[in-house]
Amino acid sequence: MTYEKIIGIGGGVGPMAGVILHQKIIENTLTNGTDQDHLEVHHFSRSSDISDRNLFLLEGIGDNPALGLIRTAEIAKHVADYTNKGIVFGIPCNNVHAPSIINPIKEAILQMEPKIKFVDMIGETVSRITTEYPEISRVGLLSTSSTRKIGTYRKTLEPLGYSLIEVEEDIQEQVHDSICNTSWGIKAQFPVTEKARENFERFAKMLKDQGAQAIILGCTEIPLALPQTEIYGIPLIDPMESLALGLIREANPNKVKVHSKQAVIQTVK
Amino acid sequence: MTYEKIIGIGGGVGPMAGVILHQKIIENTLTNGTDQDHLEVHHFSRSSDISDRNLFLLEGIGDNPALGLIRTAEIAKHVADYTNKGIVFGIPCNNVHAPSIINPIKEAILQMEPKIKFVDMIGETVSRITTEYPEISRVGLLSTSSTRKIGTYRKTLEPLGYSLIEVEEDIQEQVHDSICNTSWGIKAQFPVTEKARENFERFAKMLKDQGAQAIILGCTEIPLALPQTEIYGIPLIDPMESLALGLIREANPNKVKVHSKQAVIQTVK
């Protein structure tokens, strides 16, 4: 039997994002049809210990959210020691992957290797674009205003030679609103409202018209409005799905569902 | 600040049931709208360590699934000791609540008190019927054939003076098939097929016609076909939701969403 690792989810950022990641892990795990053939997943949803990401990133208010997430990794390390198993650890939040938050987390987890290994959501997403769509050089991004402002994807993609394409400044407000509006935004209503869905189709069309050859859905909520794998003939890339596939691969490479090309991709560090 | 406990999910039975329970916990938690105000939830999804429930219950094959779930509780206990917090622990599976499986688990967890406290899904469900619908004496049950055969709900309800009403023997096969059929059953297709949905509406009608005053959806999949809270004027009781509410109440009674009458209910032991 292969030495299979536990998948650890550093959850609570936000609480539902962790649940969606967990679901995507189950859906993308290759099994023989029995419950017993699924991977072991430990989801530590610890929102109350993790400071507000937006306040910290945009206004410098509060503790670094890294602190609470490092405490989560320490709990995972403790479970790894107790069960004598390795843990591959991922965090389902775009804002947490801003350098000022993710770097201290990565450094702390590096000290816990080989018991804990970190799988980077942005790295997995970019790795997927590089290997699944080698012909692409112009990548679109739909995200909240804070992810855009921080430039998490831009800073990763541009050094690799990609152009990052975003909607015009005055449209960005509409994108943000279509996610966060408390009456009709994606966060507010499930199933997603017709208005939010139509808006995202329109934003995707704009990016395509600006030259995007693929679009990253850079906020965990956007795939609820754009659940399809492509639109107007260009692929939609869901970072949460990339993270799920990366975690499965690192836990047991034989368990990545074959429908995905991700199976053979190695993590971009 | 109230001393708030961690919610522990003994997951993996099956993997998606734990995810659904986690989602129901989030949806039923009263918060001030911030992520930070959510409860801490640790979901240990350990399917590979837990033997097949149906094989054990119906054919006596394999280890008692209790063994793996007790190991899960031990991991939770370890986390409780490490974090110096209490854990309220629940298992989102009807078959696991059969006496031959659940009793050894309860005994093992009793040894871990007060650090770990068990919340019983069947007890929560019955407690809800007793307190929310005091006028009811005839309770319908829709479930898989194994839950029916084992009589988990019957053995809990009848000593309390309730009559348990199930579909006719020859219809039970259709109920089981509507859950498990690999081409059109609830487990096989999401969104649920029209056929599965219509079948469950028909089964619910049968139970009502046989005198049921409420119906327990005694399989974690059935609420996908019958998501409404009542049908033909009688309430539909979802044990998974009852468990979610019970876990929130035991973690912090102030965080149970007020839309539910469950807030003031105490656990039936």
Coordinates of C-alpha atoms in Angstrom, one line a residue:
Chain A
M1 CA 0.0 0.0 0.0
T2 CA 1.2 3.5 -0.9
Y3 CA 2.1 5.7 2.1
E4 CA -0.9 8.1 1.8
K5 CA -0.8 11.5 3.4
I6 CA -3.7 13.3 5.1
I7 CA -5.0 16.4 3.4
G8 CA -5.2 19.3 5.9
I9 CA -7.4 22.3 5.1
G10 CA -6.5 25.6 6.8
G11 CA -10.2 26.7 6.9
G12 CA -12.3 29.5 8.2
V13 CA -11.2 32.0 5.5
G14 CA -14.2 32.1 5.0
P15 CA -15.9 29.2 6.5
M16 CA -17.8 28.2 3.3
A17 CA -14.7 28.3 1.2
G18 CA -13.2 25.5 3.2
V19 CA -16.4 23.5 2.8
I20 CA -16.3 24.0 -1.0
L21 CA -12.7 23.0 -1.2
H22 CA -13.5 19.8 0.8
Q23 CA -16.3 19.0 -1.6
K24 CA -14.0 19.5 -4.6
I25 CA -11.4 17.2 -3.1
I26 CA -14.1 14.5 -2.7
E27 CA -15.4 15.1 -6.3
N28 CA -11.9 14.9 -7.8
T29 CA -10.6 11.9 -5.9
L30 CA -10.4 8.7 -8.0
T31 CA -11.9 5.8 -5.9
N32 CA -13.2 2.3 -6.5
G33 CA -16.7 3.6 -5.5
T34 CA -16.4 2.9 -1.8
D35 CA -16.2 5.4 1.0
Q36 CA -13.1 3.6 2.3
D37 CA -11.2 4.5 -0.9
H38 CA -11.4 8.2 -0.2
L39 CA -8.5 10.2 1.1
E40 CA -8.3 11.3 4.8
V41 CA -9.2 15.0 5.0
H42 CA -8.9 17.1 8.2
H43 CA -10.6 20.4 7.9
F44 CA -9.6 22.9 10.6
S45 CA -12.1 25.7 10.3
R46 CA -10.8 28.3 12.8
S47 CA -12.2 31.6 11.7
S48 CA -12.4 33.2 15.1
D49 CA -8.6 33.0 15.5
I50 CA -7.9 34.6 12.1
S51 CA -7.9 38.4 11.8
D52 CA -9.9 40.1 9.0
R53 CA -7.8 39.7 5.7
N54 CA -9.2 42.8 4.0
L55 CA -8.7 45.1 7.0
F56 CA -5.1 43.9 7.4
L57 CA -4.2 44.1 3.7
L58 CA -5.9 47.3 2.7
E59 CA -5.8 49.3 5.9
G60 CA -3.1 47.7 8.0
I61 CA -5.5 47.1 10.8
G62 CA -5.2 44.2 13.2
D63 CA -2.9 41.2 13.6
N64 CA -1.5 39.5 10.5
P65 CA -4.0 36.7 9.7
A66 CA -0.9 34.6 9.2
L67 CA -0.6 34.2 13.0
G68 CA -3.9 32.3 13.3
L69 CA -3.2 30.2 10.3
I70 CA 0.2 29.3 11.6
R71 CA -1.6 28.2 14.8
T72 CA -3.8 26.0 12.6
A73 CA -0.8 24.5 10.9
E74 CA 0.6 23.8 14.4
I75 CA -2.6 21.9 15.3
A76 CA -2.2 19.9 12.0
K77 CA 1.4 19.2 12.9
H78 CA 0.3 17.9 16.2
V79 CA -2.2 15.6 14.5
A80 CA 0.5 14.4 12.1
D81 CA 2.8 13.5 15.0
Y82 CA 0.0 11.8 16.9
T83 CA -1.2 9.7 13.9
N84 CA 2.3 9.2 12.5
K85 CA 1.2 10.4 9.1
G86 CA 2.3 13.3 6.8
I87 CA -0.1 16.1 6.1
V88 CA -0.4 18.2 2.9
F89 CA -1.8 21.6 3.8
G90 CA -3.7 24.1 1.7
I91 CA -5.6 27.3 2.4
P92 CA -8.7 28.1 0.2
C93 CA -8.5 31.9 0.1
N94 CA -7.1 34.2 -2.5
N95 CA -6.4 37.1 -0.1
V96 CA -4.4 34.9 2.3
H97 CA -2.1 34.3 -0.7
A98 CA -1.0 37.9 -0.7
P99 CA 2.8 37.9 0.0
S100 CA 2.6 39.7 3.3
I101 CA 0.3 37.0 4.7
I102 CA 1.4 33.8 2.8
N103 CA 5.2 34.3 3.2
P104 CA 5.3 34.0 7.0
I105 CA 2.9 31.0 6.8
K106 CA 5.2 29.2 4.3
E107 CA 8.3 30.0 6.4
A108 CA 6.6 28.5 9.5
I109 CA 5.4 25.4 7.6
L110 CA 8.9 24.9 6.2
Q111 CA 10.1 24.4 9.8
M112 CA 7.5 21.6 10.1
E113 CA 8.6 19.7 7.0
P114 CA 8.7 16.8 6.2
K115 CA 5.6 16.2 8.5
I116 CA 3.7 19.0 6.9
K117 CA 4.0 20.2 3.3
F118 CA 2.3 23.4 2.0
V119 CA 0.4 23.4 -1.3
D120 CA 0.1 26.9 -2.8
M121 CA -3.2 27.8 -4.4
I122 CA -1.8 30.4 -6.7
G123 CA 1.1 28.2 -7.7
E124 CA -1.3 25.4 -8.5
T125 CA -3.4 27.7 -10.6
V126 CA -0.5 29.1 -12.6
S127 CA 1.0 25.6 -13.0
R128 CA -2.2 24.4 -14.5
I129 CA -2.3 27.3 -17.0
T130 CA 1.4 26.6 -17.9
T131 CA 0.9 22.9 -18.5
E132 CA -2.7 22.6 -19.7
Y133 CA -2.7 25.6 -21.9
P134 CA 1.0 26.1 -23.1
E135 CA -0.2 28.3 -26.1
I136 CA -1.6 31.0 -23.8
S137 CA 0.2 34.2 -23.0
R138 CA -2.7 36.6 -22.0
V139 CA -4.6 35.7 -18.9
G140 CA -7.7 37.4 -17.6
L141 CA -8.5 37.8 -14.0
L142 CA -11.9 38.4 -12.2
S143 CA -11.5 39.1 -8.5
T144 CA -12.5 41.3 -5.6
S145 CA -11.0 44.7 -5.5
S146 CA -8.6 43.7 -2.8
T147 CA -7.1 40.8 -4.6
R148 CA -6.7 43.1 -7.6
K149 CA -5.1 45.8 -5.6
I150 CA -2.7 43.5 -3.9
G151 CA -1.7 42.0 -7.3
T152 CA -1.3 38.4 -6.1
Y153 CA -1.9 36.9 -9.5
R154 CA -0.1 39.7 -11.4
K155 CA 3.0 39.3 -9.3
T156 CA 3.1 35.6 -10.0
L157 CA 2.2 35.6 -13.7
E158 CA 4.1 38.6 -15.1
P159 CA 7.6 37.3 -14.1
L160 CA 6.7 34.2 -16.1
G161 CA 6.0 36.2 -19.2
Y162 CA 2.3 36.4 -19.0
S163 CA 0.2 39.5 -19.5
L164 CA -2.6 39.9 -16.9
I165 CA -5.8 41.4 -18.2
E166 CA -8.4 42.9 -15.9
V167 CA -11.6 44.8 -16.5
E168 CA -11.4 48.6 -16.7
E169 CA -11.1 50.5 -13.4
D170 CA -14.7 51.8 -13.5
I171 CA -16.0 48.3 -14.2
Q172 CA -14.1 46.7 -11.3
E173 CA -16.6 48.3 -8.9
Q174 CA -19.3 46.4 -10.6
V175 CA -17.3 43.1 -10.4
H176 CA -16.8 43.7 -6.6
D177 CA -20.5 44.5 -6.2
S178 CA -21.6 41.4 -8.1
I179 CA -19.7 39.4 -5.5
C180 CA -20.4 41.4 -2.3
N181 CA -23.7 43.3 -2.8
T182 CA -25.8 42.3 0.2
S183 CA -29.1 42.1 -1.6
W184 CA -28.2 40.5 -5.0
G185 CA -24.5 39.6 -4.9
I186 CA -23.1 36.0 -5.0
K187 CA -22.3 36.0 -1.3
A188 CA -25.9 37.1 -0.5
Q189 CA -28.0 34.7 -2.5
F190 CA -28.0 31.1 -3.3
P191 CA -28.8 30.0 -6.0
V192 CA -27.0 32.9 -7.6
T193 CA -29.3 35.7 -8.9
E194 CA -29.8 36.1 -12.6
K195 CA -28.3 39.6 -12.3
A196 CA -25.1 38.4 -10.8
R197 CA -24.8 35.6 -13.4
E198 CA -25.4 37.9 -16.3
N199 CA -22.9 40.4 -14.9
F200 CA -20.2 37.8 -14.8
E201 CA -20.9 36.6 -18.3
R202 CA -20.6 40.3 -19.4
F203 CA -17.3 40.8 -17.5
A204 CA -15.9 37.5 -19.0
K205 CA -16.9 38.8 -22.5
M206 CA -15.1 42.1 -21.8
L207 CA -11.9 40.2 -20.8
K208 CA -12.1 38.1 -23.9
D209 CA -12.6 41.2 -26.0
Q210 CA -9.5 42.7 -24.4
G211 CA -7.5 39.7 -25.5
A212 CA -7.7 37.2 -22.6
Q213 CA -7.1 33.6 -23.7
A214 CA -8.2 32.2 -20.4
I215 CA -9.9 33.6 -17.3
I216 CA -8.9 33.0 -13.7
L217 CA -11.9 33.1 -11.3
G218 CA -9.9 34.7 -8.6
C219 CA -12.5 34.8 -5.8
T220 CA -13.9 31.6 -4.3
E221 CA -17.4 32.8 -4.9
I222 CA -17.2 33.5 -8.7
P223 CA -17.5 29.8 -9.8
L224 CA -21.0 29.8 -8.4
A225 CA -22.0 32.4 -11.1
L226 CA -19.8 30.8 -13.8
P227 CA -19.8 27.1 -13.1
Q228 CA -18.9 26.1 -16.7
T229 CA -15.4 25.1 -17.6
E230 CA -15.2 27.6 -20.6
I231 CA -17.1 30.6 -21.9
Y232 CA -17.0 32.2 -25.4
G233 CA -14.5 29.5 -26.3
I234 CA -11.9 30.3 -23.7
P235 CA -11.2 28.2 -20.5
L236 CA -12.3 29.4 -17.0
I237 CA -9.7 28.5 -14.4
D238 CA -11.0 27.9 -10.8
P239 CA -8.1 28.2 -8.3
M240 CA -10.1 26.2 -5.7
E241 CA -10.3 23.3 -8.1
S242 CA -6.6 23.6 -8.9
L243 CA -5.8 23.6 -5.1
A244 CA -8.1 20.5 -4.6
L245 CA -6.2 18.7 -7.4
G246 CA -2.8 19.7 -6.1
L247 CA -3.7 18.5 -2.6
I248 CA -4.9 15.1 -3.9
R249 CA -1.8 14.7 -6.0
E250 CA 0.5 15.5 -3.0
A251 CA -1.5 13.1 -0.8
N252 CA -1.5 10.3 -3.3
P253 CA -0.8 10.9 -7.0
N254 CA -2.7 7.8 -8.0
K255 CA -6.0 9.3 -6.7
V256 CA -6.3 12.3 -9.0
K257 CA -9.3 11.8 -11.2
V258 CA -8.2 11.1 -14.7
H259 CA -10.6 13.6 -16.3
S260 CA -8.0 16.2 -15.3
K261 CA -4.7 16.9 -17.0
Q262 CA -3.6 18.2 -13.6
A263 CA -2.6 14.6 -12.6
V264 CA 0.9 14.9 -13.9
I265 CA 1.7 18.5 -13.0
Q266 CA 4.2 19.3 -10.3
T267 CA 3.7 22.2 -7.9
V268 CA 5.1 25.6 -8.9
K269 CA 7.0 26.7 -5.7
Chain B
M1 CA -16.6 36.1 26.6
T2 CA -18.4 32.7 26.8
Y3 CA -16.2 29.7 26.9
E4 CA -17.0 28.4 23.4
K5 CA -16.3 24.8 22.5
I6 CA -15.0 23.4 19.2
I7 CA -17.4 21.4 17.1
G8 CA -15.8 18.1 16.0
I9 CA -17.3 16.1 13.1
G10 CA -16.6 12.4 13.0
G11 CA -16.7 12.3 9.2
G12 CA -16.1 10.0 6.3
V13 CA -19.4 8.1 6.8
G14 CA -19.7 8.9 3.9
P15 CA -17.4 11.7 3.0
M16 CA -20.1 14.0 1.5
A17 CA -22.4 13.7 4.6
G18 CA -19.7 15.3 6.7
V19 CA -19.4 18.2 4.2
I20 CA -23.2 18.7 4.2
L21 CA -23.2 18.7 8.1
H22 CA -20.4 21.2 8.1
Q23 CA -22.4 23.4 5.7
K24 CA -25.5 23.2 7.8
I25 CA -23.5 24.2 10.9
I26 CA -22.3 27.3 9.1
E27 CA -25.8 28.1 7.8
N28 CA -27.4 27.7 11.2
T29 CA -24.8 29.7 13.2
L30 CA -25.9 33.1 14.4
T31 CA -23.2 35.6 13.7
N32 CA -22.7 39.3 13.4
G33 CA -21.9 38.8 9.7
T34 CA -18.2 38.4 10.0
D35 CA -16.1 35.3 9.4
Q36 CA -14.6 35.8 12.9
D37 CA -17.9 35.2 14.6
H38 CA -18.3 31.7 13.3
L39 CA -17.8 28.6 15.5
E40 CA -14.5 26.6 15.3
V41 CA -15.3 23.4 13.4
H42 CA -12.8 20.5 13.1
H43 CA -14.0 18.0 10.5
F44 CA -12.0 14.7 10.7
S45 CA -13.0 12.8 7.5
R46 CA -11.4 9.4 8.0
S47 CA -13.3 7.0 5.7
S48 CA -10.4 4.7 5.0
D49 CA -10.2 3.7 8.7
I50 CA -13.9 3.0 9.1
S51 CA -15.3 -0.4 8.0
D52 CA -18.3 -0.7 5.7
R53 CA -21.4 0.0 7.8
N54 CA -23.9 -2.0 5.7
L55 CA -21.7 -5.1 5.5
F56 CA -21.1 -5.0 9.3
L57 CA -24.8 -4.4 10.2
L58 CA -26.5 -6.6 7.7
E59 CA -24.0 -9.5 7.2
G60 CA -21.7 -9.3 10.2
I61 CA -18.7 -8.8 7.9
G62 CA -15.6 -6.8 8.9
D63 CA -14.6 -4.9 12.0
N64 CA -17.1 -2.8 13.9
P65 CA -17.0 0.7 12.3
A66 CA -17.1 1.9 15.8
L67 CA -13.3 1.2 16.1
G68 CA -12.3 3.7 13.4
L69 CA -14.7 6.3 14.8
I70 CA -13.3 5.8 18.3
R71 CA -9.9 6.5 16.8
T72 CA -11.3 9.7 15.3
A73 CA -12.7 10.7 18.7
E74 CA -9.2 10.0 20.2
I75 CA -7.6 12.4 17.6
A76 CA -10.3 15.0 18.5
K77 CA -9.4 14.4 22.2
H78 CA -5.8 15.0 21.4
V79 CA -6.7 18.3 19.7
A80 CA -8.8 19.3 22.7
D81 CA -5.9 18.7 25.0
Y82 CA -3.5 20.6 22.8
T83 CA -5.7 23.6 22.3
N84 CA -7.1 23.4 25.9
K85 CA -10.6 23.6 24.5
G86 CA -13.6 21.3 24.9
I87 CA -15.0 19.5 21.8
V88 CA -18.7 18.6 21.1
F89 CA -18.6 15.6 18.8
G90 CA -21.2 14.4 16.3
I91 CA -21.3 11.7 13.5
P92 CA -23.5 12.5 10.4
C93 CA -24.7 8.9 9.5
N94 CA -27.9 7.2 10.3
N95 CA -26.4 3.7 10.1
V96 CA -23.6 4.5 12.5
H97 CA -26.4 5.2 15.1
A98 CA -27.4 1.6 15.1
P99 CA -27.0 0.4 18.7
S100 CA -24.2 -2.2 17.9
I101 CA -22.1 0.6 16.5
I102 CA -23.1 3.7 18.4
N103 CA -23.0 2.2 21.9
P104 CA -19.3 1.4 22.0
I105 CA -18.6 4.9 20.6
K106 CA -20.6 6.5 23.3
E107 CA -18.9 4.4 26.0
A108 CA -15.5 5.4 24.7
I109 CA -16.4 9.1 24.5
L110 CA -17.8 8.9 28.0
Q111 CA -14.3 8.1 29.2
M112 CA -13.0 11.3 27.5
E113 CA -15.5 13.7 29.2
P114 CA -15.5 16.5 30.0
K115 CA -13.0 17.3 27.2
I116 CA -15.2 15.6 24.6
K117 CA -19.0 15.4 24.7
F118 CA -21.0 13.3 22.2
V119 CA -24.1 14.7 20.5
D120 CA -26.5 12.0 19.2
M121 CA -28.2 12.6 15.9
I122 CA -31.1 10.3 16.6
G123 CA -31.6 11.9 20.0
E124 CA -31.5 15.4 18.6
T125 CA -34.1 14.4 15.9
V126 CA -36.5 12.9 18.4
S127 CA -36.0 15.7 20.8
R128 CA -36.9 18.1 18.1
I129 CA -40.1 16.2 17.3
T130 CA -41.0 16.1 21.0
T131 CA -40.6 19.8 21.7
E132 CA -41.4 21.4 18.3
Y133 CA -44.4 19.2 17.6
P134 CA -45.8 18.1 21.0
E135 CA -49.2 17.2 19.4
I136 CA -47.7 14.5 17.2
S137 CA -47.9 10.7 18.0
R138 CA -47.5 9.1 14.5
V139 CA -44.1 9.7 12.9
G140 CA -43.3 8.6 9.3
L141 CA -39.8 7.4 8.3
L142 CA -38.2 7.3 4.9
S143 CA -34.8 5.6 4.9
T144 CA -32.5 3.0 3.2
S145 CA -33.5 -0.6 3.7
S146 CA -30.7 -1.1 6.2
T147 CA -31.7 1.8 8.5
R148 CA -35.2 0.4 8.3
K149 CA -34.1 -3.2 9.0
I150 CA -32.0 -2.2 12.0
G151 CA -34.8 -0.1 13.4
T152 CA -32.7 2.7 14.8
Y153 CA -35.6 5.2 14.8
R154 CA -38.2 2.6 15.7
K155 CA -36.3 1.5 18.8
T156 CA -35.9 5.2 19.9
L157 CA -39.4 6.4 19.1
E158 CA -41.7 3.5 20.2
P159 CA -40.6 3.4 23.9
L160 CA -41.5 7.1 24.0
G161 CA -45.1 6.2 22.9
Y162 CA -44.8 7.2 19.2
S163 CA -46.0 5.0 16.3
L164 CA -43.5 4.7 13.5
I165 CA -45.0 4.6 10.1
E166 CA -43.0 3.2 7.1
V167 CA -44.0 2.5 3.5
E168 CA -45.3 -1.0 2.6
E169 CA -42.6 -3.7 2.3
D170 CA -42.9 -3.8 -1.5
I171 CA -42.5 -0.1 -1.8
Q172 CA -39.4 0.0 0.4
E173 CA -37.4 -1.4 -2.5
Q174 CA -38.4 1.6 -4.6
V175 CA -37.4 4.0 -1.8
H176 CA -34.0 2.3 -1.5
D177 CA -33.6 2.4 -5.3
S178 CA -34.5 6.1 -5.5
I179 CA -31.6 6.8 -3.2
C180 CA -29.0 4.2 -4.5
N181 CA -29.9 3.6 -8.2
T182 CA -26.6 4.2 -10.0
S183 CA -28.2 5.8 -13.0
W184 CA -31.0 8.0 -11.6
G185 CA -30.9 7.7 -7.8
I186 CA -30.1 10.7 -5.5
K187 CA -26.5 9.4 -4.9
A188 CA -25.8 9.2 -8.6
Q189 CA -27.0 12.5 -10.0
F190 CA -26.9 16.1 -8.9
P191 CA -29.1 18.1 -9.3
V192 CA -31.5 15.3 -8.3
T193 CA -33.4 13.7 -11.2
E194 CA -37.1 14.5 -11.7
K195 CA -37.8 10.8 -11.3
A196 CA -36.1 10.6 -7.8
R197 CA -37.9 13.8 -6.7
E198 CA -41.3 12.7 -7.9
N199 CA -40.8 9.3 -6.2
F200 CA -40.0 10.9 -2.9
E201 CA -43.1 13.1 -3.1
R202 CA -45.1 10.0 -3.8
F203 CA -43.6 8.1 -0.8
A204 CA -44.2 11.1 1.4
K205 CA -47.9 11.1 0.2
M206 CA -48.2 7.4 1.1
L207 CA -46.9 8.0 4.6
K208 CA -49.3 10.9 5.1
D209 CA -52.2 8.7 3.8
Q210 CA -51.1 6.0 6.3
G211 CA -51.5 8.6 9.1
A212 CA -48.0 10.1 9.5
Q213 CA -48.1 13.6 11.1
A214 CA -44.4 14.3 10.4
I215 CA -41.8 12.5 8.3
I216 CA -38.2 11.9 9.3
L217 CA -35.8 12.0 6.3
G218 CA -33.7 9.1 7.7
C219 CA -31.0 9.1 5.1
T220 CA -28.6 11.9 4.6
E221 CA -29.3 12.0 0.8
I222 CA -33.1 12.4 1.0
P223 CA -33.2 16.1 1.8
L224 CA -31.7 16.7 -1.7
A225 CA -34.9 15.4 -3.2
L226 CA -37.2 16.9 -0.5
P227 CA -35.5 20.2 0.5
Q228 CA -38.7 21.8 1.7
T229 CA -39.5 22.0 5.4
E230 CA -43.0 20.5 4.9
I231 CA -45.1 18.6 2.4
Y232 CA -48.8 18.0 2.1
G233 CA -49.2 20.1 5.3
I234 CA -46.9 18.0 7.5
P235 CA -43.3 18.8 8.6
L236 CA -40.3 17.1 7.1
I237 CA -37.6 16.5 9.8
D238 CA -33.9 16.4 8.6
P239 CA -31.8 14.6 11.2
M240 CA -28.6 16.2 9.8
E241 CA -30.1 19.7 10.5
S242 CA -31.1 18.5 14.0
L243 CA -27.5 17.4 14.6
A244 CA -26.1 20.7 13.3
L245 CA -28.4 22.6 15.6
G246 CA -27.5 20.3 18.6
L247 CA -23.8 20.8 18.0
I248 CA -24.1 24.5 17.8
R249 CA -26.2 24.6 20.9
E250 CA -23.6 22.5 22.9
A251 CA -20.7 24.6 21.5
N252 CA -22.4 27.9 22.3
P253 CA -26.1 28.2 23.0
N254 CA -26.1 31.9 22.0
K255 CA -25.1 31.0 18.5
V256 CA -28.1 28.9 17.4
K257 CA -29.9 30.9 14.7
V258 CA -33.2 32.1 16.1
H259 CA -35.3 30.9 13.1
S260 CA -35.2 27.5 14.8
K261 CA -37.2 26.5 17.8
Q262 CA -34.3 24.0 18.5
A263 CA -32.5 26.8 20.4
V264 CA -34.0 25.9 23.8
I265 CA -34.1 22.1 23.4
Q266 CA -31.9 19.9 25.5
T267 CA -30.3 16.7 24.2
V268 CA -32.2 13.5 24.6
K269 CA -29.6 11.0 26.0

